[in-house]
Amino acid sequence: MPDASNRRSTERTEAIMRTTLDLGQEIGYAKLTIEAVAARAGAGKHTIYRRWPSKGALLLDSLLCLHESALAYPDTGDVIADLRAQIYGAVDLLAGPSFGPLFRALIGEAQYDPQLAAALNERFITPLADKTVARLKAARDQGQLSPDFDLTLAMAILSGPLYFQFLITQGPLTHEYVDRILDALFAGMEPRPRARASRARPATSSVRPVS
Amino acid sequence: MPDASNRRSTERTEAIMRTTLDLGQEIGYAKLTIEAVAARAGAGKHTIYRRWPSKGALLLDSLLCLHESALAYPDTGDVIADLRAQIYGAVDLLAGPSFGPLFRALIGEAQYDPQLAAALNERFITPLADKTVARLKAARDQGQLSPDFDLTLAMAILSGPLYFQFLITQGPLTHEYVDRILDALFAGMEPRPRARASRARPATSSVRPVS
Amino acid sequence: MPDASNRRSTERTEAIMRTTLDLGQEIGYAKLTIEAVAARAGAGKHTIYRRWPSKGALLLDSLLCLHESALAYPDTGDVIADLRAQIYGAVDLLAGPSFGPLFRALIGEAQYDPQLAAALNERFITPLADKTVARLKAARDQGQLSPDFDLTLAMAILSGPLYFQFLITQGPLTHEYVDRILDALFAGMEPRPRARASRARPATSSVRPVS
Amino acid sequence: MPDASNRRSTERTEAIMRTTLDLGQEIGYAKLTIEAVAARAGAGKHTIYRRWPSKGALLLDSLLCLHESALAYPDTGDVIADLRAQIYGAVDLLAGPSFGPLFRALIGEAQYDPQLAAALNERFITPLADKTVARLKAARDQGQLSPDFDLTLAMAILSGPLYFQFLITQGPLTHEYVDRILDALFAGMEPRPRARASRARPATSSVRPVS
DNA sequence: GAGTAAGCGAGACGGTACGTCCGGTCTTTTC
DNA sequence: GAAAAGACCGGACGTACCGTCTCGCTTACTC
């Protein structure tokens, strides 16, 4: 049970974060101002600066705290299918109108704010990547993937094109596009037995070990 | 032959761009100011605003004009080797201290400046991607790649992880990392005969057609 | 003929000073704000800060520039009468509702702003005192005052009680009060012969009854 | 006998007042802050606001409580000499480095804080003036001054130039200056006989040469 | 060549937000 | 039950750039 001071503090914090998101969606990140957030939230500027060192940090917190659910995905038996569902989820989040534009701006800001970049990695990118890697590892352990499958590289090959689409070409992020990448990644190895059949070719995986 | 006014104009323009790069490298993109560029270059602010609509546009121009050479690569017989060399070059440019940080900031800015994003794509991303796709197509035409190789997807799988590393994890961009991705991409198909040997499995390429 | 830039500058400056006085009279010195002056005058804050280093300096300029006339007084033949008229004028200015309260606040501010104190002395106090001393000297030269009359001290004895009334007791500044002080100051010497004639009156005291 | 709470309260109050003076002397009135006083005194801001309505009131209290002694002066037989000693004392207090600057600032603040002005008059100016008037009255009653001597005006002529020097020209307040004013005030009357004796001297002027 | 127009440096200007500071109120915790 | 500690709103501070604007000066082009 939180004590009174925490409760009060928490309420303030959440009100500010919610205002940040609302305002951010209305006028966009570039025009988003700590001054305006404070005014709209009925808060003193100091109250914001006490909690967050920069506009970026405030928005990062706001986005993550209010979209925590988006990272949780169920565990069916089929690890590969679960992975696909998980990536669908991540892509839906990024493509969504309430998260995508602000998050894109946030990654943008991180390009010249190392502190923000670190926070972004620590609190969003890495956890998500770890989940992906964990699923891949589970699949490998279950024999759905070749034992010499390079998990980290696979994760990069999975994520990279999605972020490329998201940040650079700024085209749509569809499930179909996710499928194309996943299919390419797992080409020729999904059914383990088939992999055994092609014993003549040692490098069955499209992703070869680092060694 | 350019007339005098053009010549003078060009000199001014180049001086401003050079100052932009110098100053940008000294103090970073975030603190880079049109006001400061004007002051350092001994130019009026008007003179800058007359030529470029925004700080981002100015920096984009400055970066591209002063690193034009980086996009040109030789043509040996071996298309795949040429592709590798080309990507090495791109990666070296991005990893370089005089181009990388500013360019990264520029991509950052493009996240909330659609005009800049468009210009960036049109003048840097797309030309580079086209070159890559052209090489891949040449390789496919020469039979070094499977005929059902999805060129665009391959390009995305090549570029994505590199930009992911560059923008998100902000780790080092090494030739070795490029190799790992290229090897994964071409796994099992580089020697055409081997690809034929696995005829039983239609999905020889790690990158399957869009179908 | 002032050139265009001066004319523009002057107009801005005067508009700001007028706004300062207006606002100052409406809400008082304590609540007067550079921010509010800028807003009301439709000027940028920088435009004010460029011209004046502090609120006090701005108000000093505003008060003096817009009440320049108050320091000018005519020259009749009777120097002592002229002096009296001059002091009446000064007192009327100080007692006036448009000058008094703000000027009082200004002297207040000068108590902990040495720069303002210096400016105040240089631009208002000293010129006024010099005028007074000049009149006294003229009177002495004309023989209306004793040759060993200490001009500076007389000025202090004239001004001191007025400022004491103005700043400390904050009572009304009337012509009658001026008369009492002047009479006390000149007691027994105004008409040189009369001093001798009044020999019978023991009240040679410089401080006469109010009567 | 004060109970414990009163004693504790008094200690707190004095500690705050002492801190106020210390801090005020260190950084000057302008930069003196209730916040800073509270911090340095180890007191809550509430504790200060509960006792004093404003910074000025706090400083006034602090100055007066810690310099109470300065208003007490001995009674010898010679009333005029006693008066002179009393004014010497007042002037020494004002000219002193520990009282003068802060007191000057306080009078400054009183220019736009009527409550403070009232308190200042009631607790410092008026008591002091009353003492002066009382001495003058005693002198008049003893026959050292003319019976039609205007006590209040004399007080004003005594105090005015001193405060003028203190507040306006901000020059030094010396005993010599006090003497000049006193001499001018009492010109020709201190030794009653001398007043009569000097009848022949035309220089009955109340203002004597500096020399 | 003289006159005219354009480009330019310089920098004033109205705005807007910054991040800091303090006033004065309120709440929580400690002694 | 008073007091410390300090969170909180509000609002002004003085600074920094923005993008627009005027001002003269200097060329360079036209007639």
Short mmCIF file of C-alpha atoms (C1' of nucleotides) in Angstrom, two decimals, chain D residues 8 12 42-44 47 50-51, chain F residues 1-8:
data_model
loop_
_atom_site.label_atom_id
_atom_site.label_comp_id
_atom_site.label_asym_id
_atom_site.label_seq_id
_atom_site.Cartn_x
_atom_site.Cartn_y
_atom_site.Cartn_z
CA ARG D 8 11.97 27.68 22.51
CA ARG D 12 13.99 30.22 17.16
CA GLY D 42 17.70 25.45 9.54
CA ALA D 43 14.14 26.61 9.77
CA GLY D 44 11.09 25.88 7.71
CA THR D 47 8.16 29.24 10.63
CA ARG D 50 4.19 32.68 10.64
CA ARG D 51 6.15 35.43 12.35
"C1'" DG F 1 1.45 20.07 18.67
"C1'" DA F 2 4.90 22.90 16.83
"C1'" DA F 3 8.43 22.66 13.60
"C1'" DA F 4 11.70 20.75 9.66
"C1'" DA F 5 11.44 19.53 5.31
"C1'" DG F 6 10.13 20.29 1.07
"C1'" DA F 7 6.50 19.54 -2.79
"C1'" DC F 8 3.68 22.39 -5.23
#
